[in-house]
């Protein structure tokens, strides 16, 4: 989605997690639960910036602990 599409968007995307915006492309990711109450997540994005048509890519990792 482009910049200024919504005032307060509620969608959850990899781009929001990694701080990238105003880009288009594709992403692939996986979630894994290695232990009880622990979830890990990794995502990769590859695409282009909408305003400058330059390449954009990102790697995002997260580990959640549930108590």
PDB file of C-alpha atoms in Angstrom:
ATOM      1  CA  UNK A   1       0.000   0.000   0.000  1.00  0.00           C
ATOM      2  CA  UNK A   2       1.116   3.478  -0.675  1.00  0.00           C
ATOM      3  CA  UNK A   3       1.752   6.290   1.733  1.00  0.00           C
ATOM      4  CA  UNK A   4      -1.288   8.023   3.342  1.00  0.00           C
ATOM      5  CA  UNK A   5      -3.724   5.256   2.366  1.00  0.00           C
ATOM      6  CA  UNK A   6      -5.463   5.389   5.730  1.00  0.00           C
ATOM      7  CA  UNK A   7      -5.389   7.609   8.786  1.00  0.00           C
ATOM      8  CA  UNK A   8      -4.874   4.761  11.282  1.00  0.00           C
ATOM      9  CA  UNK A   9      -4.534   1.455   9.425  1.00  0.00           C
ATOM     10  CA  UNK A  10      -5.281  -1.663  11.456  1.00  0.00           C
ATOM     11  CA  UNK A  11      -3.641  -4.238   9.200  1.00  0.00           C
ATOM     12  CA  UNK A  12      -0.695  -6.213  10.530  1.00  0.00           C
ATOM     13  CA  UNK A  13       2.050  -6.721   7.988  1.00  0.00           C
ATOM     14  CA  UNK A  14       5.751  -7.438   7.967  1.00  0.00           C
ATOM     15  CA  UNK A  15       6.333  -3.964   6.579  1.00  0.00           C
ATOM     16  CA  UNK A  16       4.800  -2.385   9.640  1.00  0.00           C
ATOM     17  CA  UNK A  17       6.907  -4.576  11.958  1.00  0.00           C
ATOM     18  CA  UNK A  18      10.170  -3.723  10.251  1.00  0.00           C
ATOM     19  CA  UNK A  19       9.421  -0.021   9.851  1.00  0.00           C
ATOM     20  CA  UNK A  20       9.241  -0.069   6.038  1.00  0.00           C
ATOM     21  CA  UNK A  21       6.358   1.721   4.337  1.00  0.00           C
ATOM     22  CA  UNK A  22       5.443   2.994   0.869  1.00  0.00           C
ATOM     23  CA  UNK A  23       6.737  -0.202  -0.778  1.00  0.00           C
ATOM     24  CA  UNK A  24       5.338  -3.029  -2.910  1.00  0.00           C
ATOM     25  CA  UNK A  25       6.635  -6.545  -3.364  1.00  0.00           C
ATOM     26  CA  UNK A  26       6.420  -9.993  -1.838  1.00  0.00           C
ATOM     27  CA  UNK A  27       7.248 -11.565   1.482  1.00  0.00           C
ATOM     28  CA  UNK A  28       7.781 -15.042   2.844  1.00  0.00           C
ATOM     29  CA  UNK A  29       7.923 -16.119   6.455  1.00  0.00           C
ATOM     30  CA  UNK A  30       7.596 -18.890   8.984  1.00  0.00           C
ATOM     31  CA  UNK A  31       6.626 -19.342  12.610  1.00  0.00           C
ATOM     32  CA  UNK A  32       8.051 -22.052  14.858  1.00  0.00           C
ATOM     33  CA  UNK A  33       7.367 -23.109  18.435  1.00  0.00           C
ATOM     34  CA  UNK A  34      10.655 -24.522  19.801  1.00  0.00           C
ATOM     35  CA  UNK A  35       9.500 -24.836  23.452  1.00  0.00           C
ATOM     36  CA  UNK A  36       6.321 -24.553  25.480  1.00  0.00           C
ATOM     37  CA  UNK A  37       5.210 -20.895  25.689  1.00  0.00           C
ATOM     38  CA  UNK A  38       7.872 -19.717  23.201  1.00  0.00           C
ATOM     39  CA  UNK A  39       7.089 -18.727  19.597  1.00  0.00           C
ATOM     40  CA  UNK A  40       9.647 -17.530  17.044  1.00  0.00           C
ATOM     41  CA  UNK A  41       8.930 -15.829  13.736  1.00  0.00           C
ATOM     42  CA  UNK A  42      11.061 -14.815  10.751  1.00  0.00           C
ATOM     43  CA  UNK A  43      10.027 -12.941   7.597  1.00  0.00           C
ATOM     44  CA  UNK A  44      11.833 -11.721   4.474  1.00  0.00           C
ATOM     45  CA  UNK A  45      10.576  -8.946   2.158  1.00  0.00           C
ATOM     46  CA  UNK A  46      11.776  -8.096  -1.358  1.00  0.00           C
ATOM     47  CA  UNK A  47      10.277  -5.377  -3.540  1.00  0.00           C
ATOM     48  CA  UNK A  48      10.475  -1.764  -4.659  1.00  0.00           C
ATOM     49  CA  UNK A  49       9.777   1.631  -3.128  1.00  0.00           C
ATOM     50  CA  UNK A  50       6.713   3.281  -4.650  1.00  0.00           C
ATOM     51  CA  UNK A  51       8.028   6.840  -4.660  1.00  0.00           C
ATOM     52  CA  UNK A  52      11.509   6.245  -6.140  1.00  0.00           C
ATOM     53  CA  UNK A  53      11.223   2.797  -7.815  1.00  0.00           C
ATOM     54  CA  UNK A  54      14.409   1.698  -5.974  1.00  0.00           C
ATOM     55  CA  UNK A  55      14.914  -1.797  -4.570  1.00  0.00           C
ATOM     56  CA  UNK A  56      13.766  -2.486  -1.020  1.00  0.00           C
ATOM     57  CA  UNK A  57      14.344  -5.576   1.071  1.00  0.00           C
ATOM     58  CA  UNK A  58      14.165  -6.476   4.724  1.00  0.00           C
ATOM     59  CA  UNK A  59      14.593  -9.305   7.181  1.00  0.00           C
ATOM     60  CA  UNK A  60      12.540  -9.417  10.372  1.00  0.00           C
ATOM     61  CA  UNK A  61      12.844 -11.793  13.329  1.00  0.00           C
ATOM     62  CA  UNK A  62      10.842 -11.972  16.539  1.00  0.00           C
ATOM     63  CA  UNK A  63      10.667 -14.229  19.607  1.00  0.00           C
ATOM     64  CA  UNK A  64       7.591 -14.164  21.892  1.00  0.00           C
ATOM     65  CA  UNK A  65       7.469 -15.559  25.431  1.00  0.00           C
ATOM     66  CA  UNK A  66       4.049 -16.345  26.934  1.00  0.00           C
ATOM     67  CA  UNK A  67       3.602 -16.414  30.729  1.00  0.00           C
TER      68      UNK A  67
END
